[in-house]
Amino acid sequence: MNQDLRKERAAASFNPELLTHVLDGSPENTRRRREIENLILKDPDFQHEDLNFLTRSQRYEVAVRKSATTVEKMRKFGIADPDEIMWFKKLHLVNFVEPVGLNYSMFIPTLLNQGTTAQQEKWLLSSQRLEIIGTYAQTELGHGTHLRGLETTATYDPETQEFILNSPTVTSIKWWPGGLGKTSNYAIVLAQLITQGKCYGLHAFIVPIRELGTHKPLPGITVGDIGPKFGYDEMDNGYLKMDNYRIPRENMLMKYAQVKPDGTYVKPVSNKLTYGTMVFIRSFLVGEAARCLSKACTIAIRYSAVRHQSEIKPGEPEPQILDYQTQQYKLFPLLATAYAFQFVGAYMKETYHRINKDIGEGDLSELPELHALTAGLKAFTSWTANAAIEACRMACGGHGYSHCSGLPNIYVNFTPTCTFEGENTVMMLQTARFLMKSYDQVHSGKLVCGMVSYLNDLPSQRIQPQQVAVWPTVVDINSPDSLTEAYRLRAARLVEIAAKNLQAEVIHRKSKEVAWNLTSIDLVRASEAHCHYVVVKLFSEKIPQIQDRSVQAVLRNLCLLYSLYGICQKAGDFLQWGIMTESQVTQVNERIKELLTAIRPDAVALVDAFDFQDVTLGSVLGRYDGNVYENMFEWAKKSPLNKTEVHESYHKHLKSLQSKL
Amino acid sequence: MGSPVHRVSLGDTWSKQVHPDIQSERHMQSFDVEQLTKILDGGAQNTALRRKVESIIHSDPEFSLKDNYFMTQNERYEAACKKKFHIQMLAQRLGWSEDSRELGYAYRSLSGDLALGIHNIFLKSIRSLGSEEQIAKWAPLCNKFQIIATYAQTELGHGTYLQGLETEATYDAATQEFVVHSPTMTAIKWWPGGLGRSATHALVLAQLICSGARQGMHAFIVPIRSLQDHSPLPGITVGDIGPKMDFDHMDNGFLQLDRVRIPRENMLSRFAQVLPDGTYIKLGTAKANYLTMVVTRVDILLGEVIPMLEKACVIAIRYSVVRRQSRIRPSDPEAKVLDYQTQQQKLLPQLATAYAFHFLASSLLEFFHRSYSSTLDKDFSLLPELHALSAGAKAMVTDFCAQGAELCRRACGGHGYSKLSGLPSLVTRVAASCTYEGENTVLYLQTARFLVKIYLQAQESPGSTSQRSLPQSVAYLTAPDQTRCPAQRAADFLHPELYTTAWAHVATRLIKDSAHHLQTLMKSGADWHEAWNQTTVIHLQAAKAHCYYVTVKTFTEALEKLENEPAIQQVLKRLCDLYALHGILTNTGDFLYDGFLSGAQIDVARTAYLDLLILIRKDAILLTDAFDYTDQCLNSALGCYDGNVYERLFHWAQKTPTNTQGNPAYEKYLRPLLQSWRSRL
């Protein structure tokens, strides 16, 4: 092991193993996770070829091969629990990108949620066994977030009892679905249902797209890969154009809405249940933000402990770059953020399961808030993590630009989280809508509960509107609870301002919708402040629950750093409304520097506690053993460009350049 | 309205018509776009010449960029070699010299997608560090590509810090040779462009050791590949450093030297010499060359970095008037996404930044060129300021351009993730600029060091002499300072003097604070170096505020020169206002901190900012058209002049190799998978 890392690990103030247990939820979870990971690492059938040296088409092929072995091995190892499947796939697939993934994450769940018993009997078993591989086709070339804008049509023909599917325009071509390009032979297609001359809005249809046996597109279907992307090389995101393509009436998912053989449309009983899936996916994405940022921090911090550069004092040996204040200032707040998001992710998952139980018992009361909260937190955590991962990459200097660092790969595969499953700005505005509703509710004299209950305390509700200078502002910058309070005040203030500006625009513009658009910057700010408060709150509530004293102490420092760094970045908000004074802001800046120094000796142990296998990190710079340079050299030699000593382009181009000039 | 021929250039049969949604944006022209293009080009003659060169380049299929997104690293490198070869032939045929405007425009139209980019840096280094004989020997070889050269400085374990480099060149008086050697793993040269597969010679930076004494860094010409068959020479281990985020066209390489012997004459000897007997002689300082380096740094900003943000803006803004999504009013059709306030807030400040940087870099270059004469007279007094300006400008411009391009990419939603949008490559290209040519934090701190020094000097001798000699870019440090901003109404925030003063105030305060922090620590016993490291976070902040101030100030000065173009002046002034206010509103804490702005004033500034978004929105397409990038150069399915986004995206996707070639994965894995159960049933 590299000497620097050995020293770092020896000097840590706490046992990282105990922190790993906290992150996994229990020592038992840690044990089982490692057991599953070892099954993969020890199995000779699992080759971990370096994806960086492969072409896109090769990467796709590897991914398909891995999908095939996944099915077989999970059956063999008896892995069926959702968490265990996740642990398995995350290590096995490395990037967690899987061409048959949508079959499990969208096709089957949609069939279960929206299909009749007969439909489930027909398709469920074969899709679970991958006799058919399904995908889910919603977004179109010209339409994304706004579902009602989708143009694909499904027109019912009572004579043949079939639906006729059409992509009437270029913009209506289905675009982006994963696994659609090359892999799937079925798709659940979202289309505007037209029957008896009337459009009834979006419905889901099971559509065969490729011929069983030959895998060729069926007549009337144009299907293919949408081409190279920023990342997701392993995934064949695809397009689908349908031209008077007929499917039987029974292929419309009819658990809720129905079309009778004669073409009569039967309305669905209202269902909020689809909320559930969205909430699940978004809370999963919060966890992903935590995970990807944790990986990036692991790489950047280990490398910064191995890398020596320049001098702090002349004549002394080059210090580890982690000893530079600027490097600590770049990385430690991000490390603190990674921990914050880990706990938020765990909270979201718990809440989802809890509420899911309530829903099962018919209690939907918490769903609207949870729906609003997951939307905002998905946006807040993915935006933050996105910028933070890139900051980690930059903190590794030139070497961060090489694929051997693993950081470009983490970035390009994480960044679509900001736009998929609901574009982030749109998500923030959904949360804002809930905040405005809650504000109005308080304004009309009703109390609100849950995370927004702070709106009940707005002084303008009790005393008089507008004046805020009278707020109590005794913030103890060493107390996580007191800092939570400061964030709470900031959120309350920004929600109030957005609400008032919205109100003013409504009066001025005489159109609620136009007013909404003209206030949307304020609304997004309010949502961000709300989410920031929630993250700080969840992090600080976690601290007293930690049993080991030394682990608690180091997490407390991270929690303080996370909260104080946010105040420093958004100092204007805290100053403008008198939540903090000028001298407190100065103290915050000083305290941050002290915390950097305090965290420095534990930095490597803190990333070790994330407990990533080297295979998962996919990084030469972030290796556990810290033997960075010799392995970079070995890695580079494997590059296809080094296959021959003299590159073919020498003979083709360079030689003639030399002779012709 | 006819579309200018030079813009509609992809010649797709189905795109004869300009999309009505982008057409309508060009309907009402509040200013003369063509005239703005000429201003950006620095004169009508330049515009004409640029377009002429572009039409030559684009009419030659050898220079097509259209397959770039489908190529492997290997193929990209090969294509870049091929283009380099063709452009040299073209330049020879048309008489374009190495530093000509024509060749510069040709590079611009090819987005720099050429191999051997570092060859020229070798040549420039020989000219500035070599003796007359060395220049006479090596320059012609370079010019005729008898040799292909690179510049090898950074090592596997060492970057920014020159003194830390480990490669050694030990003089052997017996044979009159230098023995160039990589003593450790970390000493392997790493990253030089063109080294991986192309170069025959490298200019190697190494520690000179002669007569047992270490004399510091010097430059040595080391032959690395055979001029006969291109194979590595004895003692040389050389290759490509492997896949990167981008720069696939460039073969960044590694070089391990195992006691390689080169003749004494291969040490560049304008400023230092080793005599045959091993005596080391210094021949003056390389200070005069410093200006060249500083100019190169800003040239890169103007020629490579800023255009990437400009292109990202062109693509994202054009796409945002064609893309329609949701409704603003239930009764209306789906709205153009650029009509959403949040979309304007994402994109328009980037557009303003691109313009601000254009004027910043142009004015810096002008200033540097004016300073040439004094350095030629061996007056180096301007150098510290020039250095601080170029370091800070490089750090800020690359930082903002990288973030801005990525913001533009994400503002295009899912389609921005497709390489066919052109945005991912812009992002990954511009991202590299943050760490090459000096890591940005290091550069900001160099600027900060200058600012602290100047500030302390001004404090020590408050007499008139020191004030008179305060360099122009920091003169504000001793100017009378306001303690409160006088603005009352939104319109007040549209006065250049008002926001320039606001930025000067914040920069001054931060510089003062950082100097005081430093002094306090030193008074309490820390030595200077320790104290410096303990205060770098605030130095960084101060340097950033200073650079922002300089940009705002330069932009307002550039506007003053546009008196004869009132319409253009008006539209650019809005961008300048937006740039200044955007900075204030994203850093409100700095302005509220000492009460310079009140909370109420921040609210008023925000109102002014929101009003500006609406005004700039109207001219957004025209402002991107004015950059005058051809469709070939943009190479984007989303950003073409005609706005036919969806047809092009569909068309391009169908042509990708994944669709035109077979699917080996089906036969190998999918079929068995699909049938595994059936066979058992």
Short mmCIF file of N, CA, C and O in Angstrom, two decimals, chain B residues 441-533:
data_model
loop_
_atom_site.label_atom_id
_atom_site.label_comp_id
_atom_site.label_asym_id
_atom_site.label_seq_id
_atom_site.Cartn_x
_atom_site.Cartn_y
_atom_site.Cartn_z
N THR B 441 -7.07 27.31 -10.02
CA THR B 441 -6.88 27.79 -8.65
C THR B 441 -5.48 28.40 -8.51
O THR B 441 -5.31 29.47 -7.93
N VAL B 442 -4.51 27.71 -9.07
CA VAL B 442 -3.13 28.22 -9.01
C VAL B 442 -3.04 29.58 -9.69
O VAL B 442 -2.40 30.51 -9.18
N LEU B 443 -3.73 29.71 -10.82
CA LEU B 443 -3.66 30.98 -11.55
C LEU B 443 -4.36 32.12 -10.80
O LEU B 443 -3.84 33.23 -10.72
N TYR B 444 -5.54 31.82 -10.26
CA TYR B 444 -6.24 32.84 -9.47
C TYR B 444 -5.34 33.32 -8.33
O TYR B 444 -5.28 34.50 -8.01
N LEU B 445 -4.64 32.38 -7.72
CA LEU B 445 -3.80 32.76 -6.59
C LEU B 445 -2.60 33.59 -7.03
O LEU B 445 -2.09 34.42 -6.28
N GLN B 446 -2.15 33.39 -8.28
CA GLN B 446 -1.08 34.26 -8.78
C GLN B 446 -1.59 35.69 -8.92
O GLN B 446 -0.90 36.65 -8.57
N THR B 447 -2.81 35.81 -9.42
CA THR B 447 -3.42 37.14 -9.50
C THR B 447 -3.57 37.73 -8.09
O THR B 447 -3.25 38.91 -7.86
N ALA B 448 -4.01 36.90 -7.16
CA ALA B 448 -4.21 37.38 -5.78
C ALA B 448 -2.90 37.87 -5.17
O ALA B 448 -2.87 38.89 -4.47
N ARG B 449 -1.83 37.17 -5.45
CA ARG B 449 -0.53 37.56 -4.92
C ARG B 449 -0.16 38.97 -5.39
O ARG B 449 0.32 39.80 -4.63
N PHE B 450 -0.43 39.22 -6.67
CA PHE B 450 -0.18 40.55 -7.23
C PHE B 450 -1.06 41.59 -6.55
O PHE B 450 -0.59 42.67 -6.18
N LEU B 451 -2.32 41.25 -6.34
CA LEU B 451 -3.25 42.22 -5.75
C LEU B 451 -2.84 42.58 -4.32
O LEU B 451 -2.83 43.75 -3.94
N VAL B 452 -2.48 41.58 -3.55
CA VAL B 452 -2.06 41.82 -2.17
C VAL B 452 -0.80 42.69 -2.15
O VAL B 452 -0.70 43.65 -1.38
N LYS B 453 0.12 42.37 -3.04
CA LYS B 453 1.37 43.11 -3.09
C LYS B 453 1.11 44.58 -3.41
O LYS B 453 1.61 45.49 -2.74
N ILE B 454 0.29 44.80 -4.43
CA ILE B 454 -0.03 46.17 -4.83
C ILE B 454 -0.73 46.91 -3.69
O ILE B 454 -0.42 48.04 -3.37
N TYR B 455 -1.66 46.19 -3.07
CA TYR B 455 -2.42 46.82 -1.99
C TYR B 455 -1.49 47.23 -0.85
O TYR B 455 -1.56 48.36 -0.35
N LEU B 456 -0.62 46.32 -0.46
CA LEU B 456 0.28 46.62 0.66
C LEU B 456 1.24 47.75 0.29
O LEU B 456 1.53 48.62 1.11
N GLN B 457 1.71 47.75 -0.94
CA GLN B 457 2.56 48.85 -1.40
C GLN B 457 1.86 50.19 -1.27
O GLN B 457 2.41 51.15 -0.77
N ALA B 458 0.62 50.20 -1.73
CA ALA B 458 -0.15 51.43 -1.69
C ALA B 458 -0.37 51.88 -0.25
O ALA B 458 -0.41 53.08 0.04
N GLN B 459 -0.49 50.91 0.67
CA GLN B 459 -0.67 51.26 2.07
C GLN B 459 0.59 51.84 2.70
O GLN B 459 0.54 52.79 3.47
N GLU B 460 1.73 51.19 2.33
CA GLU B 460 3.01 51.61 2.93
C GLU B 460 3.35 53.04 2.58
O GLU B 460 3.81 53.79 3.41
N SER B 461 3.15 53.38 1.30
CA SER B 461 3.52 54.73 0.89
C SER B 461 2.31 55.41 0.29
O SER B 461 2.13 55.41 -0.92
N PRO B 462 1.47 55.95 1.16
CA PRO B 462 0.25 56.56 0.64
C PRO B 462 0.53 57.85 -0.12
O PRO B 462 -0.39 58.52 -0.58
N GLY B 463 1.80 58.19 -0.28
CA GLY B 463 2.16 59.40 -1.01
C GLY B 463 1.75 59.31 -2.47
O GLY B 463 1.37 58.26 -2.95
N SER B 464 1.83 60.40 -3.14
CA SER B 464 1.32 60.48 -4.50
C SER B 464 2.14 59.63 -5.49
O SER B 464 1.60 59.14 -6.46
N THR B 465 3.43 59.42 -5.20
CA THR B 465 4.26 58.71 -6.19
C THR B 465 3.75 57.30 -6.42
O THR B 465 3.58 56.87 -7.56
N SER B 466 3.46 56.59 -5.32
CA SER B 466 3.06 55.21 -5.50
C SER B 466 1.69 55.14 -6.17
O SER B 466 1.41 54.23 -6.93
N GLN B 467 0.86 56.13 -5.88
CA GLN B 467 -0.46 56.11 -6.49
C GLN B 467 -0.39 56.35 -7.99
O GLN B 467 -1.12 55.75 -8.75
N ARG B 468 0.52 57.21 -8.35
CA ARG B 468 0.64 57.48 -9.77
C ARG B 468 1.09 56.22 -10.51
O ARG B 468 0.69 55.96 -11.62
N SER B 469 1.89 55.43 -9.82
CA SER B 469 2.43 54.26 -10.53
C SER B 469 1.57 53.02 -10.37
O SER B 469 1.93 51.96 -10.79
N LEU B 470 0.43 53.18 -9.72
CA LEU B 470 -0.45 52.03 -9.58
C LEU B 470 -0.94 51.60 -10.97
O LEU B 470 -1.48 52.41 -11.72
N PRO B 471 -0.75 50.31 -11.31
CA PRO B 471 -1.16 49.88 -12.66
C PRO B 471 -2.64 50.13 -12.89
O PRO B 471 -3.44 50.08 -11.95
N GLN B 472 -2.94 50.36 -14.15
CA GLN B 472 -4.28 50.80 -14.54
C GLN B 472 -5.40 49.86 -14.08
O GLN B 472 -6.43 50.30 -13.57
N SER B 473 -5.17 48.55 -14.18
CA SER B 473 -6.25 47.62 -13.84
C SER B 473 -6.54 47.57 -12.34
O SER B 473 -7.56 47.04 -11.92
N VAL B 474 -5.64 48.11 -11.51
CA VAL B 474 -5.88 48.10 -10.07
C VAL B 474 -5.98 49.50 -9.49
O VAL B 474 -5.98 49.69 -8.27
N ALA B 475 -6.05 50.49 -10.39
CA ALA B 475 -6.09 51.88 -9.93
C ALA B 475 -7.27 52.11 -8.98
O ALA B 475 -7.21 52.97 -8.09
N TYR B 476 -8.33 51.33 -9.14
CA TYR B 476 -9.52 51.52 -8.31
C TYR B 476 -9.22 51.31 -6.82
O TYR B 476 -9.98 51.76 -5.96
N LEU B 477 -8.13 50.60 -6.52
CA LEU B 477 -7.81 50.31 -5.12
C LEU B 477 -7.58 51.56 -4.29
O LEU B 477 -7.80 51.55 -3.08
N THR B 478 -7.12 52.62 -4.93
CA THR B 478 -6.86 53.84 -4.18
C THR B 478 -7.85 54.94 -4.53
O THR B 478 -7.76 56.05 -4.03
N ALA B 479 -8.80 54.60 -5.43
CA ALA B 479 -9.80 55.62 -5.79
C ALA B 479 -10.72 55.83 -4.59
O ALA B 479 -10.88 54.94 -3.75
N PRO B 480 -11.33 57.01 -4.49
CA PRO B 480 -12.26 57.23 -3.38
C PRO B 480 -13.39 56.20 -3.44
O PRO B 480 -13.94 55.95 -4.52
N ASP B 481 -13.69 55.62 -2.32
CA ASP B 481 -14.64 54.52 -2.28
C ASP B 481 -15.97 55.00 -1.70
O ASP B 481 -16.00 55.75 -0.73
N GLN B 482 -17.06 54.55 -2.31
CA GLN B 482 -18.37 54.81 -1.71
C GLN B 482 -18.60 53.79 -0.61
O GLN B 482 -18.14 52.67 -0.72
N THR B 483 -19.33 54.15 0.42
CA THR B 483 -19.66 53.15 1.43
C THR B 483 -21.07 52.63 1.24
O THR B 483 -21.42 51.57 1.72
N ARG B 484 -21.90 53.42 0.55
CA ARG B 484 -23.27 53.00 0.28
C ARG B 484 -23.56 53.23 -1.19
O ARG B 484 -23.15 54.25 -1.76
N CYS B 485 -24.29 52.31 -1.77
CA CYS B 485 -24.69 52.48 -3.16
C CYS B 485 -25.89 53.42 -3.21
O CYS B 485 -26.83 53.27 -2.42
N PRO B 486 -25.86 54.42 -4.11
CA PRO B 486 -26.95 55.39 -4.13
C PRO B 486 -28.22 54.94 -4.86
O PRO B 486 -29.20 55.68 -4.88
N ALA B 487 -28.22 53.74 -5.44
CA ALA B 487 -29.36 53.34 -6.29
C ALA B 487 -30.67 53.31 -5.51
O ALA B 487 -30.71 52.89 -4.36
N GLN B 488 -31.72 53.76 -6.18
CA GLN B 488 -33.03 53.73 -5.55
C GLN B 488 -34.05 52.97 -6.37
O GLN B 488 -34.84 52.20 -5.85
N ARG B 489 -33.99 53.19 -7.69
CA ARG B 489 -34.98 52.56 -8.56
C ARG B 489 -34.28 51.54 -9.45
O ARG B 489 -33.06 51.57 -9.60
N ALA B 490 -35.09 50.67 -10.07
CA ALA B 490 -34.52 49.65 -10.95
C ALA B 490 -33.65 50.30 -12.03
O ALA B 490 -32.58 49.80 -12.36
N ALA B 491 -34.11 51.41 -12.57
CA ALA B 491 -33.38 52.05 -13.66
C ALA B 491 -31.98 52.48 -13.24
O ALA B 491 -31.06 52.53 -14.05
N ASP B 492 -31.80 52.76 -11.93
CA ASP B 492 -30.48 53.17 -11.46
C ASP B 492 -29.45 52.07 -11.67
O ASP B 492 -28.26 52.33 -11.85
N PHE B 493 -29.92 50.84 -11.61
CA PHE B 493 -28.98 49.72 -11.76
C PHE B 493 -28.57 49.50 -13.21
O PHE B 493 -27.80 48.60 -13.51
N LEU B 494 -29.10 50.30 -14.11
CA LEU B 494 -28.70 50.18 -15.50
C LEU B 494 -27.65 51.23 -15.87
O LEU B 494 -27.38 51.46 -17.03
N HIS B 495 -27.07 51.86 -14.86
CA HIS B 495 -25.99 52.81 -15.13
C HIS B 495 -24.65 52.12 -14.98
O HIS B 495 -24.30 51.67 -13.89
N PRO B 496 -23.90 52.06 -16.08
CA PRO B 496 -22.61 51.36 -16.03
C PRO B 496 -21.72 51.86 -14.88
O PRO B 496 -21.06 51.06 -14.22
N GLU B 497 -21.76 53.15 -14.65
CA GLU B 497 -20.89 53.66 -13.61
C GLU B 497 -21.29 53.11 -12.24
O GLU B 497 -20.44 52.80 -11.41
N LEU B 498 -22.59 52.98 -12.06
CA LEU B 498 -23.08 52.50 -10.76
C LEU B 498 -22.63 51.07 -10.48
O LEU B 498 -22.10 50.76 -9.43
N TYR B 499 -22.84 50.17 -11.48
CA TYR B 499 -22.47 48.78 -11.16
C TYR B 499 -20.96 48.55 -11.24
O TYR B 499 -20.45 47.66 -10.57
N THR B 500 -20.28 49.35 -12.05
CA THR B 500 -18.81 49.23 -12.05
C THR B 500 -18.27 49.61 -10.67
O THR B 500 -17.39 48.95 -10.13
N THR B 501 -18.80 50.68 -10.14
CA THR B 501 -18.38 51.11 -8.79
C THR B 501 -18.70 50.05 -7.75
O THR B 501 -17.91 49.79 -6.84
N ALA B 502 -19.87 49.43 -7.90
CA ALA B 502 -20.24 48.39 -6.95
C ALA B 502 -19.23 47.25 -6.98
O ALA B 502 -18.78 46.76 -5.93
N TRP B 503 -18.84 46.85 -8.18
CA TRP B 503 -17.86 45.76 -8.29
C TRP B 503 -16.50 46.19 -7.74
O TRP B 503 -15.80 45.41 -7.08
N ALA B 504 -16.13 47.46 -8.02
CA ALA B 504 -14.86 47.96 -7.51
C ALA B 504 -14.88 47.94 -5.99
O ALA B 504 -13.89 47.56 -5.34
N HIS B 505 -16.02 48.31 -5.44
CA HIS B 505 -16.12 48.34 -3.98
C HIS B 505 -15.92 46.95 -3.38
O HIS B 505 -15.14 46.77 -2.43
N VAL B 506 -16.62 45.96 -3.95
CA VAL B 506 -16.51 44.61 -3.39
C VAL B 506 -15.10 44.05 -3.57
O VAL B 506 -14.53 43.45 -2.65
N ALA B 507 -14.53 44.28 -4.75
CA ALA B 507 -13.16 43.79 -4.98
C ALA B 507 -12.20 44.43 -3.99
O ALA B 507 -11.36 43.75 -3.38
N THR B 508 -12.33 45.72 -3.82
CA THR B 508 -11.43 46.42 -2.89
C THR B 508 -11.57 45.85 -1.47
O THR B 508 -10.58 45.55 -0.81
N ARG B 509 -12.81 45.69 -1.04
CA ARG B 509 -13.01 45.18 0.31
C ARG B 509 -12.39 43.79 0.49
O ARG B 509 -11.73 43.51 1.48
N LEU B 510 -12.61 42.92 -0.51
CA LEU B 510 -12.08 41.56 -0.38
C LEU B 510 -10.55 41.55 -0.40
O LEU B 510 -9.92 40.78 0.33
N ILE B 511 -9.98 42.41 -1.24
CA ILE B 511 -8.51 42.47 -1.28
C ILE B 511 -7.97 42.97 0.06
O ILE B 511 -7.01 42.42 0.61
N LYS B 512 -8.62 44.01 0.56
CA LYS B 512 -8.23 44.53 1.88
C LYS B 512 -8.32 43.44 2.93
O LYS B 512 -7.39 43.21 3.70
N ASP B 513 -9.46 42.79 2.97
CA ASP B 513 -9.67 41.72 3.97
C ASP B 513 -8.60 40.66 3.86
O ASP B 513 -8.07 40.18 4.86
N SER B 514 -8.32 40.25 2.61
CA SER B 514 -7.37 39.15 2.46
C SER B 514 -5.98 39.59 2.92
O SER B 514 -5.26 38.83 3.56
N ALA B 515 -5.62 40.84 2.62
CA ALA B 515 -4.32 41.34 3.06
C ALA B 515 -4.27 41.43 4.59
O ALA B 515 -3.27 41.06 5.21
N HIS B 516 -5.37 41.88 5.18
CA HIS B 516 -5.39 41.99 6.64
C HIS B 516 -5.31 40.63 7.32
O HIS B 516 -4.60 40.46 8.31
N HIS B 517 -6.04 39.66 6.78
CA HIS B 517 -5.97 38.30 7.32
C HIS B 517 -4.53 37.81 7.31
O HIS B 517 -4.05 37.23 8.27
N LEU B 518 -3.90 38.04 6.18
CA LEU B 518 -2.51 37.59 6.02
C LEU B 518 -1.61 38.25 7.06
O LEU B 518 -0.82 37.60 7.74
N GLN B 519 -1.78 39.57 7.20
CA GLN B 519 -0.93 40.30 8.15
C GLN B 519 -1.20 39.89 9.59
O GLN B 519 -0.27 39.76 10.38
N THR B 520 -2.48 39.67 9.90
CA THR B 520 -2.81 39.27 11.26
C THR B 520 -2.12 37.96 11.63
O THR B 520 -1.54 37.82 12.71
N LEU B 521 -2.20 37.00 10.70
CA LEU B 521 -1.57 35.71 10.98
C LEU B 521 -0.06 35.87 11.15
O LEU B 521 0.55 35.23 12.00
N MET B 522 0.53 36.73 10.33
CA MET B 522 1.97 36.90 10.42
C MET B 522 2.35 37.58 11.72
O MET B 522 3.37 37.26 12.32
N LYS B 523 1.50 38.52 12.15
CA LYS B 523 1.78 39.18 13.42
C LYS B 523 1.69 38.20 14.58
O LYS B 523 2.40 38.31 15.58
N SER B 524 0.81 37.19 14.42
CA SER B 524 0.69 36.23 15.52
C SER B 524 1.74 35.12 15.40
O SER B 524 1.62 34.09 16.05
N GLY B 525 2.71 35.31 14.52
CA GLY B 525 3.86 34.41 14.54
C GLY B 525 4.01 33.46 13.36
O GLY B 525 5.05 32.82 13.22
N ALA B 526 2.99 33.36 12.51
CA ALA B 526 3.13 32.46 11.37
C ALA B 526 4.09 33.06 10.36
O ALA B 526 4.14 34.29 10.21
N ASP B 527 4.87 32.20 9.67
CA ASP B 527 5.71 32.79 8.62
C ASP B 527 4.85 33.02 7.38
O ASP B 527 3.72 32.53 7.28
N TRP B 528 5.39 33.76 6.43
CA TRP B 528 4.60 34.21 5.30
C TRP B 528 3.94 33.06 4.54
O TRP B 528 2.77 33.10 4.20
N HIS B 529 4.70 32.00 4.33
CA HIS B 529 4.18 30.89 3.52
C HIS B 529 3.03 30.18 4.19
O HIS B 529 2.02 29.86 3.57
N GLU B 530 3.21 29.94 5.50
CA GLU B 530 2.15 29.29 6.25
C GLU B 530 0.90 30.19 6.27
O GLU B 530 -0.21 29.74 6.03
N ALA B 531 1.15 31.47 6.53
CA ALA B 531 0.04 32.42 6.59
C ALA B 531 -0.68 32.48 5.24
O ALA B 531 -1.90 32.55 5.17
N TRP B 532 0.10 32.43 4.17
CA TRP B 532 -0.50 32.46 2.83
C TRP B 532 -1.43 31.26 2.64
O TRP B 532 -2.58 31.39 2.24
N ASN B 533 -0.93 30.08 2.94
CA ASN B 533 -1.75 28.87 2.77
C ASN B 533 -3.02 28.92 3.62
O ASN B 533 -4.06 28.45 3.22
#
